[in-house]
XYZ file of C-alpha atoms in Angstrom:
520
model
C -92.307 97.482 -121.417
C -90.129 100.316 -120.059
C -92.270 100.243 -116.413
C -91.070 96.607 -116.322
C -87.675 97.193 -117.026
C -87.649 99.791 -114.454
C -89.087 97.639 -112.048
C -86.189 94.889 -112.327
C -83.752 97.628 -112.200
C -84.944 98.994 -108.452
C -85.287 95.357 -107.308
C -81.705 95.002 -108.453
C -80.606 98.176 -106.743
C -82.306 97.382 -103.683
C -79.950 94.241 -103.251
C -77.237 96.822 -103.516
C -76.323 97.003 -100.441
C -76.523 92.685 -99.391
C -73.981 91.088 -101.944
C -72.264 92.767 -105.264
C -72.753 89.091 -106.342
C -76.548 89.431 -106.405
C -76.504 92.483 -108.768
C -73.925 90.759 -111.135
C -76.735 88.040 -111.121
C -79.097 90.407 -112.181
C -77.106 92.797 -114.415
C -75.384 90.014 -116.488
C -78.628 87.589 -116.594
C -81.411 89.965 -116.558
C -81.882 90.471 -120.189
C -81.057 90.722 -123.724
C -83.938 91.078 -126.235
C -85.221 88.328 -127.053
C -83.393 86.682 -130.131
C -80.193 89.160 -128.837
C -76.817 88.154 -130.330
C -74.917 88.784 -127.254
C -73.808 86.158 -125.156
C -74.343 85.614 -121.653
C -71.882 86.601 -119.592
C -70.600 84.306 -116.218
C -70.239 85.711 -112.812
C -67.379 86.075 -110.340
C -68.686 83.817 -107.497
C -66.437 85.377 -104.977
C -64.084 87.884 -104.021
C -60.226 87.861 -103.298
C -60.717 88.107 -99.722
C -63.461 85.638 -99.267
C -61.424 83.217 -100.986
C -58.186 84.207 -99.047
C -60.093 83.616 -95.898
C -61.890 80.613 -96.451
C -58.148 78.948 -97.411
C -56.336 79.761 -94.157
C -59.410 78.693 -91.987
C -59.326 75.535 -93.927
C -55.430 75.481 -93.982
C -54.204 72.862 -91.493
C -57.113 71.642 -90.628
C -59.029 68.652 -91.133
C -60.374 70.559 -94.285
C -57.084 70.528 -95.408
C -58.012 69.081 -98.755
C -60.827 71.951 -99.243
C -58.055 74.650 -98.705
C -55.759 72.930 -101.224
C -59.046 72.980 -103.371
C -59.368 76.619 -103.900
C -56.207 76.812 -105.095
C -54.460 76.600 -109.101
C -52.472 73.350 -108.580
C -54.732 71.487 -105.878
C -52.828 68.346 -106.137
C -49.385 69.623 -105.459
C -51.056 71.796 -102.897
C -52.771 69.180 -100.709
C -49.035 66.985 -100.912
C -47.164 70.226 -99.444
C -49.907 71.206 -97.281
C -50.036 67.197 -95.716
C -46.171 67.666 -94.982
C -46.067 70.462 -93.191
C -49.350 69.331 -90.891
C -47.196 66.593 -90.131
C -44.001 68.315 -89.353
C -46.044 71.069 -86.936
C -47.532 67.948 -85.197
C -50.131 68.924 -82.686
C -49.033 72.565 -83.041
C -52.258 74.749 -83.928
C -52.246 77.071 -87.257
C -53.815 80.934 -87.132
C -53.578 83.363 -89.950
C -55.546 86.771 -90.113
C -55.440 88.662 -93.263
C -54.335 91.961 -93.480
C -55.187 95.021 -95.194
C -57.168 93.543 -98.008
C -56.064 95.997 -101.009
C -58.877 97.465 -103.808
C -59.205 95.295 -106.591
C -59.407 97.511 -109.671
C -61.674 97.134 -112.498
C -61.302 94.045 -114.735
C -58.038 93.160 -112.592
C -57.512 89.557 -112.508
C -54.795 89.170 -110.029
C -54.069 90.464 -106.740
C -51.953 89.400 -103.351
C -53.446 89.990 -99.972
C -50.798 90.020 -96.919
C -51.879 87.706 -94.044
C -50.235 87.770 -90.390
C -49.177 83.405 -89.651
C -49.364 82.435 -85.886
C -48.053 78.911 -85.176
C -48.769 77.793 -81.600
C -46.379 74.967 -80.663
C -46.500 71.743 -78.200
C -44.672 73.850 -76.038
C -46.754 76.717 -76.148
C -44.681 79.086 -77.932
C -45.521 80.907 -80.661
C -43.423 80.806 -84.186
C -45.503 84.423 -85.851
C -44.423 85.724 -89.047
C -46.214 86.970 -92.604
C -47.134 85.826 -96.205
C -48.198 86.958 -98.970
C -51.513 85.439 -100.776
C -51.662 85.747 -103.992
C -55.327 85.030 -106.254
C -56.007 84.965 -109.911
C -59.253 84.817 -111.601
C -59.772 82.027 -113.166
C -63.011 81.726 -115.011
C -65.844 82.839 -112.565
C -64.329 82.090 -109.441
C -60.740 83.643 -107.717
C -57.956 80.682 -106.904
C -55.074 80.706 -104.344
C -51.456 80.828 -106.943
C -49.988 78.006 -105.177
C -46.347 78.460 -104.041
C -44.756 77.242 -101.151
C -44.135 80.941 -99.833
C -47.356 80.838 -98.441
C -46.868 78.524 -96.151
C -43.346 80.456 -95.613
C -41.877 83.126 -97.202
C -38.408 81.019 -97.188
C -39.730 77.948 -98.104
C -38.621 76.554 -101.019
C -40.345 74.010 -103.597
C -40.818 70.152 -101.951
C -40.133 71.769 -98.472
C -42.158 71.960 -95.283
C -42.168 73.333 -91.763
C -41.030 70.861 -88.877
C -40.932 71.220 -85.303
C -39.262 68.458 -83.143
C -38.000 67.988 -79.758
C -34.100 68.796 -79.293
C -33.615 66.070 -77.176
C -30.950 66.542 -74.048
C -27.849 64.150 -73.886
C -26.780 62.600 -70.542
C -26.342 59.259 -69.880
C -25.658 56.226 -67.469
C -22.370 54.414 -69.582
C -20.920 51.248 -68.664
C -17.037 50.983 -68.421
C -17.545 50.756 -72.232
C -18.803 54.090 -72.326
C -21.867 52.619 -73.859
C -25.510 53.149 -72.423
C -25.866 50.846 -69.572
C -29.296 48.830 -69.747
C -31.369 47.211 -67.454
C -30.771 43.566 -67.207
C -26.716 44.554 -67.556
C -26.159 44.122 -63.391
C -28.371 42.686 -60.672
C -32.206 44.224 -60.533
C -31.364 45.379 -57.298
C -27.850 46.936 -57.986
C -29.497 48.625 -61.063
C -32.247 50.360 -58.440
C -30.193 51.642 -56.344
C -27.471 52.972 -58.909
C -30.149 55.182 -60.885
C -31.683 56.177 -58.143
C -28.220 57.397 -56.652
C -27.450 58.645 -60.427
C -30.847 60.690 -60.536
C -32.165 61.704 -63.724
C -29.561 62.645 -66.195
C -30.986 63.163 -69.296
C -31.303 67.034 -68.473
C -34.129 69.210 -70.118
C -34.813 68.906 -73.785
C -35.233 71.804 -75.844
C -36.745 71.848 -79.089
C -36.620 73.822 -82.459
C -38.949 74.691 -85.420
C -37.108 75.459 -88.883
C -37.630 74.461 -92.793
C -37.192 70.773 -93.982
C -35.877 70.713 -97.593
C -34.515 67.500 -97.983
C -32.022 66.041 -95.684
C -31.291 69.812 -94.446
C -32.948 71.425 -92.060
C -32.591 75.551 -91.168
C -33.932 76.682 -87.888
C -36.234 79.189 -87.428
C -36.852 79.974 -83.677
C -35.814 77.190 -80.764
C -34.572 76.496 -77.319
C -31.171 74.666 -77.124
C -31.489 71.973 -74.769
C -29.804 71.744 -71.058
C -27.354 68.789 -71.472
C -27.449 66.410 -68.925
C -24.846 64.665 -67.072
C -23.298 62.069 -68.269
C -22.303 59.231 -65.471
C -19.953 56.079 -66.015
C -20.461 52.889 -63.881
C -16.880 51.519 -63.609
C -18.881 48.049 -64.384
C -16.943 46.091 -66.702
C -19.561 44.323 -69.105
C -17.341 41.484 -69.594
C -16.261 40.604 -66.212
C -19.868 41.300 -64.955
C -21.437 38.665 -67.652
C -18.037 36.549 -66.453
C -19.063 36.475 -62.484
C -22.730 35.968 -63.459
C -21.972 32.963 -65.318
C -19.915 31.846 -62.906
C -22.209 32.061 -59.952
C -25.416 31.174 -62.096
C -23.884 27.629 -62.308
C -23.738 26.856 -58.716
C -26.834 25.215 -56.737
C -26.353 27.312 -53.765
C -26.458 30.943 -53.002
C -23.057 32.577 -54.203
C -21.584 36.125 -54.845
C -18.892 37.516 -56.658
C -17.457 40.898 -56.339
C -14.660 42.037 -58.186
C -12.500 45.457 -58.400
C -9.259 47.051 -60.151
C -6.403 47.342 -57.680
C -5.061 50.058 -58.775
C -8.232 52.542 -58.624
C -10.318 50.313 -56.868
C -13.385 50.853 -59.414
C -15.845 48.004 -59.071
C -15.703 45.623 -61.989
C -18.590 43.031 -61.546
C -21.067 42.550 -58.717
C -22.681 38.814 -59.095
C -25.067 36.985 -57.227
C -27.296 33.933 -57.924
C -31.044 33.586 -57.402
C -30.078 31.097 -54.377
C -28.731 34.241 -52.513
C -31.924 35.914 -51.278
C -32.307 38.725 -48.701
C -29.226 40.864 -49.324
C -26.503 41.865 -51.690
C -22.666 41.122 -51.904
C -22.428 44.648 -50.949
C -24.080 44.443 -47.690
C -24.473 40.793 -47.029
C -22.044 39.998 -43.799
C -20.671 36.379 -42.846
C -17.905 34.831 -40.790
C -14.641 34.697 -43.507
C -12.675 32.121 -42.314
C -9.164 31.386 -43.097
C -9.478 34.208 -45.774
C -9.696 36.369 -42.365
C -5.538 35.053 -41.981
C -4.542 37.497 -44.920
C -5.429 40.754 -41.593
C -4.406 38.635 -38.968
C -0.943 37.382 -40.520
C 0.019 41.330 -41.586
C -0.883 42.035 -37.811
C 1.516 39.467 -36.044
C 4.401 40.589 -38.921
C 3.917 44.287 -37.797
C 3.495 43.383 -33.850
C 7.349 41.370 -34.748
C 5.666 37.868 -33.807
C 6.679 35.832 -37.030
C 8.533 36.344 -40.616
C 7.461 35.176 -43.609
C 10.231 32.139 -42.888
C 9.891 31.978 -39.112
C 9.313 28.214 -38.011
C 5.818 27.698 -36.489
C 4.027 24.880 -34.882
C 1.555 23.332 -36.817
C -0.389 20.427 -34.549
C -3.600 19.102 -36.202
C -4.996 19.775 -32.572
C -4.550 22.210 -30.034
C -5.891 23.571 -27.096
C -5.508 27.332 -27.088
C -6.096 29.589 -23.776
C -10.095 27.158 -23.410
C -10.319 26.615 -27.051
C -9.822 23.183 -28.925
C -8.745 24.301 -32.130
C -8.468 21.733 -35.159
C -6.781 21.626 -38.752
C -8.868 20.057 -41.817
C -7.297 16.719 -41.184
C -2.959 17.615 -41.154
C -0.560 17.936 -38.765
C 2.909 19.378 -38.610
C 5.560 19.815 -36.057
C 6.466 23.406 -36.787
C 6.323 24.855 -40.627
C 7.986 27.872 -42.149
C 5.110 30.640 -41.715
C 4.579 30.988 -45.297
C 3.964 27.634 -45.684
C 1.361 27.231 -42.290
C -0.495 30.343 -44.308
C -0.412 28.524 -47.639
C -1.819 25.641 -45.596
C -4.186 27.301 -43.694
C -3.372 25.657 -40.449
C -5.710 26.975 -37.890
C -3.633 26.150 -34.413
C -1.035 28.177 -35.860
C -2.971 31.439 -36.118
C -5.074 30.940 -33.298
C -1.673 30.705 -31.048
C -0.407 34.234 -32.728
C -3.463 35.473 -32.510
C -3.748 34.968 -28.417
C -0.379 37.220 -28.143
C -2.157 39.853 -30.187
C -3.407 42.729 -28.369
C -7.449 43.346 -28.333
C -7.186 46.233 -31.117
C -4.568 44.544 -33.354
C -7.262 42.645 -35.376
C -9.843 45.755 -35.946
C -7.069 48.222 -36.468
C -5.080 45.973 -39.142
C -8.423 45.367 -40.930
C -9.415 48.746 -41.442
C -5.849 49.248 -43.006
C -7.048 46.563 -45.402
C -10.589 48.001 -46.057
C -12.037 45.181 -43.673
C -14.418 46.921 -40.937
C -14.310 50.641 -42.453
C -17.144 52.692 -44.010
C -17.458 54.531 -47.314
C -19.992 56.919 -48.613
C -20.315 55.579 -51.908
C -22.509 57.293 -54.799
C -24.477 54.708 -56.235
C -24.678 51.303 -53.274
C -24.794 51.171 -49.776
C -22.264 49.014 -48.704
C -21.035 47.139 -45.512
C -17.457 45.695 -45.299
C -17.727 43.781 -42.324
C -17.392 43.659 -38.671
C -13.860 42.866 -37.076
C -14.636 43.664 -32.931
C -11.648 44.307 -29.804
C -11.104 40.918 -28.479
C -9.103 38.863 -26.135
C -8.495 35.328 -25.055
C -10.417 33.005 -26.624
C -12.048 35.392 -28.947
C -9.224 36.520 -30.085
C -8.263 33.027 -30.916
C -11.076 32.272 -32.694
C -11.265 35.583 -34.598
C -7.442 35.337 -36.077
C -8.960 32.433 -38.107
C -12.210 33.713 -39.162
C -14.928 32.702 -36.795
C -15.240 34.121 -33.446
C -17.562 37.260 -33.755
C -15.667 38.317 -37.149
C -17.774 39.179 -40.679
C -17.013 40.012 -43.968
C -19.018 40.894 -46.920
C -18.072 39.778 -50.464
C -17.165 43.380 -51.443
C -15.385 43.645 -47.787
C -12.784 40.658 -48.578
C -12.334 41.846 -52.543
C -11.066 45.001 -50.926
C -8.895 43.116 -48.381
C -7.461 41.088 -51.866
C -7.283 44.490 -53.852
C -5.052 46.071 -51.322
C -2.447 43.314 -50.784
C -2.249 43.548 -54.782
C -2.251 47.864 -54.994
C -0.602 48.396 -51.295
C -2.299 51.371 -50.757
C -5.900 51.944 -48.822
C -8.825 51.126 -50.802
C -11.424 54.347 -52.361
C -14.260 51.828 -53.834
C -16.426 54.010 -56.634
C -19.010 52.799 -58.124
C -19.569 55.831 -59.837
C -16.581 57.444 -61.542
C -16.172 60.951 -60.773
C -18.280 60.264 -57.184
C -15.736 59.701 -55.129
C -16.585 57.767 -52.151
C -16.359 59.679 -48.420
C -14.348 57.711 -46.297
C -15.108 57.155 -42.512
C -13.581 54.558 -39.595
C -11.152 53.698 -42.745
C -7.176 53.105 -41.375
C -4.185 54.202 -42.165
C -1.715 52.427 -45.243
C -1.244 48.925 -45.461
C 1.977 47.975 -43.881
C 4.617 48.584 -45.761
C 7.163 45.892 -44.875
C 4.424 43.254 -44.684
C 2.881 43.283 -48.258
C 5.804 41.634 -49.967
C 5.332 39.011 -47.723
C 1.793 38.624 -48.064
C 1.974 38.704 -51.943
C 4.729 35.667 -51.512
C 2.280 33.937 -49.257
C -0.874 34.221 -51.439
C 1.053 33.269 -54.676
C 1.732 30.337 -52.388
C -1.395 29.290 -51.762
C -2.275 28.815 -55.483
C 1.006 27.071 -56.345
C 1.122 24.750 -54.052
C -1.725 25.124 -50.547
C -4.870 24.745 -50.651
C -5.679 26.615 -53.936
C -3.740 24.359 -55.966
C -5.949 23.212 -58.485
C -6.361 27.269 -59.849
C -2.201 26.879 -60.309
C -2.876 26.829 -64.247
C -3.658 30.381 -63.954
C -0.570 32.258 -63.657
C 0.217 35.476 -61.622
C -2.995 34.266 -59.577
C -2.545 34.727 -55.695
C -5.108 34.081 -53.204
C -6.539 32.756 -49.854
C -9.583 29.890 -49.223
C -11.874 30.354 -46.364
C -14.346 27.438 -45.177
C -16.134 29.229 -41.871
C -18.737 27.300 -39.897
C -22.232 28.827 -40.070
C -23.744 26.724 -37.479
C -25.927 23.735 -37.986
C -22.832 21.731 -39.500
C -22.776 23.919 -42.558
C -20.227 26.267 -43.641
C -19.436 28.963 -46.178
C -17.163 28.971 -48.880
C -14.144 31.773 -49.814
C -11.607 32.007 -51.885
C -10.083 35.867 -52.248
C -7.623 36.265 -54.937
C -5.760 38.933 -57.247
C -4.641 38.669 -60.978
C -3.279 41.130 -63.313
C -5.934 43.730 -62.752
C -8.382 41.998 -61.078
C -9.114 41.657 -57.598
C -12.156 39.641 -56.087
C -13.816 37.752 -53.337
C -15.681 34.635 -54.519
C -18.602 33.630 -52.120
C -20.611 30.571 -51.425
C -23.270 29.823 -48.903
C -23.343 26.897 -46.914
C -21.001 25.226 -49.627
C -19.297 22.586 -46.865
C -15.579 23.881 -48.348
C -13.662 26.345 -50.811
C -13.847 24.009 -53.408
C -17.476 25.712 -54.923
C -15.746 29.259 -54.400
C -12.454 27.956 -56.066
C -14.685 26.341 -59.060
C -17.063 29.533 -59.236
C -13.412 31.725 -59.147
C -12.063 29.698 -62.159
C -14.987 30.113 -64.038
C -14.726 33.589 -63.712
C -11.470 34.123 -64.456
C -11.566 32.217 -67.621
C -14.292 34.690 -68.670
């Protein structure tokens, strides 16, 4: 009996050195006498350490519910353990234990100190320790669940988050809210964020402790704010012009700016306009073209705002047969031939003008000069030197004259303002000017103001007269073929604008489109 005994006892010792666990197999199970009172005794199944390591290599992972498993309350464990894998994202979870400390004799608790790495989206690293504490329970060792492990400062129902901190900047309309697409033309839309560039800056981002609706950072990077750009667009007048052009069959444009700053307000065009932009898009202006060349023979002394002119429904001027739209008069007070539009009137000052009085009184009105605007490229027009019958023809808009729609709003913005036109687009880009002319004149503008109020009350504009303080000039210009365009050029209150309308046969398209707009 004893030689067996002995026997058991070396085999025991000889597994010694592979697992502790094996010999508390053998010492607690190996015997007893047979009808012994003593009852069997259960063993531990693992160590602190094993069980410390086993839960932070499941911790985080897929195996998440296997770490939450080893420890005391594995149900509350597993919920706090799910939030915090969701606030960390993609980031990836290390921890390495520690010094593992000597568990004494017939201890049933002990805390092993592990070193945390969290490795974020970004690729930094949030490092800091915990403390692991284990009781025995029974056989085996369990993790004492507290929400310290995951972090020492978090508290109960908490959980680590790390999110972007996302950088402001943004494109604003006039309403200073963020302008969408679909808000202006495609086109215009293209080429102002892509003159605006990306504004939304660099986002940073931050890791901290969620407990509840509060949130406490624990490492981050602040974000680089972006720039923040308003579009002097003004979302009602824009939706106004679009309306008002989307009604008519043919191709039409709208452009519209404040006289006093000369911010752009709306830019319209319809579907039927293809192949360019009221920014760019150059035709002949007719009559609307008498606004440049009636300031030009004031300044040059030819006429007064009262000075009697001939008005013959036909002339022949220098080789030129010039016609009115069916009227005749034997001489007019000048207002009155402008309110008219009567073509052999301005095509007789305009053969006294000298060749740079045209181009050199546009520019003063915006008409022919350049810009470097942020945000469009733009074209006001072409008004060339001329003499004899050019020069006739040009004074009343045909000829080699052209005008884009935002061109001619410019010409109507600076009759209202009397000062030179700065178009932005952008605010805070102000535009470069180049080839742009000197003031308005002075002496003319009241004149001109009379004159366009005029035309509204009681010329060829008349049936807009319901809309008071409205001044303005119509343009019908041959475009060969037997068609012609349609103008009408106008201010009110703080709106200027230049209503276009291809191959409309008169200014009665441009004056509906131009009531439309203005009653929004």
């Amino acid at each position: 009996m004893e030689q067996k005994t002995r026997r058991v006892v070396l085999i025991g010792g000889a597994l010694v050195t592979a697992t502790i666990v094996g010999v508390a197999g053998v010492m607690l199970w190996g015997g007893g006498a047979a009808g012994s009172s003593e009852q069997p005794v259960k063993p531990v199944a693992d160590t602190p350490s094993s069980v410390a390591q086993s839960f932070v290599n499941k911790l985080f992972t897929a195996d998440a519910t296997g770490a939450a498993a080893l420890t005391d309350t594995p149900d509350v464990a597993a919920k706090a353990i799910a939030a915090t894998r969701s606030g960390m994202g993609s980031s990836a979870y290390q921890a390495r234990l520690l010094t593992v400390p000597a568990v004494a004799e017939g201890a049933t608790t002990t805390e092993i100190p592990a070193a945390v790495t969290w490795t974020m989206p970004n690729s930094a690293a949030l490092k800091y320790e915990v403390k692991i504490g284990l009781q025995l329970a029974g056989p085996t060792w369990k993790v004492r669940w507290t929400p310290a492990i995951v972090h020492p400062q978090l508290a109960e129902g908490g959980h680590l988050l790390y999110r972007n901190a996302v950088a402001d900047g943004a494109l604003l309309g006039r309403d200073g809210k963020p302008l969408v697409q679909g808000s202006l033309p495609e086109g215009l839309h293209t080429t102002i964020t892509g003159a605006a560039g990306d504004l939304k800056g660099t986002d940073g981002w931050e890791v901290g402790l969620q407990q509840g609706t509060g949130f406490v950072p624990l490492d981050g990077k602040k974000p680089e704010m972006g720039e923040k750009l308003t579009v002097t667009i003004d979302p009602a007048r824009q939706a106004a012009a679009q309306r008002a052009v989307d009604a008519l069959p043919r191709g039409a444009a709208i452009v519209a700016v404040d006289p006093a700053t000369t911010e752009i307000l709306a830019v319209a065009q319809n579907k039927a306009l293809v192949g360019t932009n009221p920014f760019v898009g150059r035709y002949a202006p007719g009559s609307t073209m008498k606004v440049v060349t009636a300031a030009a023979a004031m300044e040059a002394g030819l006429v007064q705002s009262g000075t009697a002119v001939p008005c013959p429904a036909r002339a022949t001027i220098g080789t030129r047969t010039v016609n009115n739209d069916g009227f005749g008069h034997e001489t007019l007070p000048f207002h009155t031939a402008f309110a008219v539009s009567c073509n052999t009137t301005f095509g007789q000052l305009g053969l006294k003008l000298g060749p740079e009085a045209l181009p050199a009184m546009a520019k003063r009105f915006g008409l022919g000069a350049d810009w470097d605007m942020a945000g469009a490229t733009t074209n006001t027009g072409r008004v060339p030197a001329a003499t004899g019958d050019q020069q006739v023809e040009n004074s009343f808009g045909q000829g080699n004259v052209e005008a884009s729609p935002f061109g001619m709003a410019l010409v109507a913005a600076t009759v209202a303002s009397g000062r030179t036109p700065t178009p932005t687009l952008l605010r805070g880009k102000v535009a470069v000017p180049g080839n742009v002319g000197a003031a308005p004149p002075r002496a003319a503008l009241p004149a001109l103001r009379q004159m366009m109020s005029e035309v509204v009350t009681g010329g060829t504009a008349k049936q807009l007269a319901g809309f008071r303080g409205l001044a303005g000039k119509t343009g019908t210009a041959e475009a060969g073929g037997g068609d012609a365009h349609g103008w009408f050029i106008g201010y009110q209150g703080n709106v200027a604008f230049a209503v276009f309308v291809e191959k409309a046969g008169s200014s009665k398209s441009a004056l509906d489109a131009a009531a439309a707009f203005l009653r929004g």
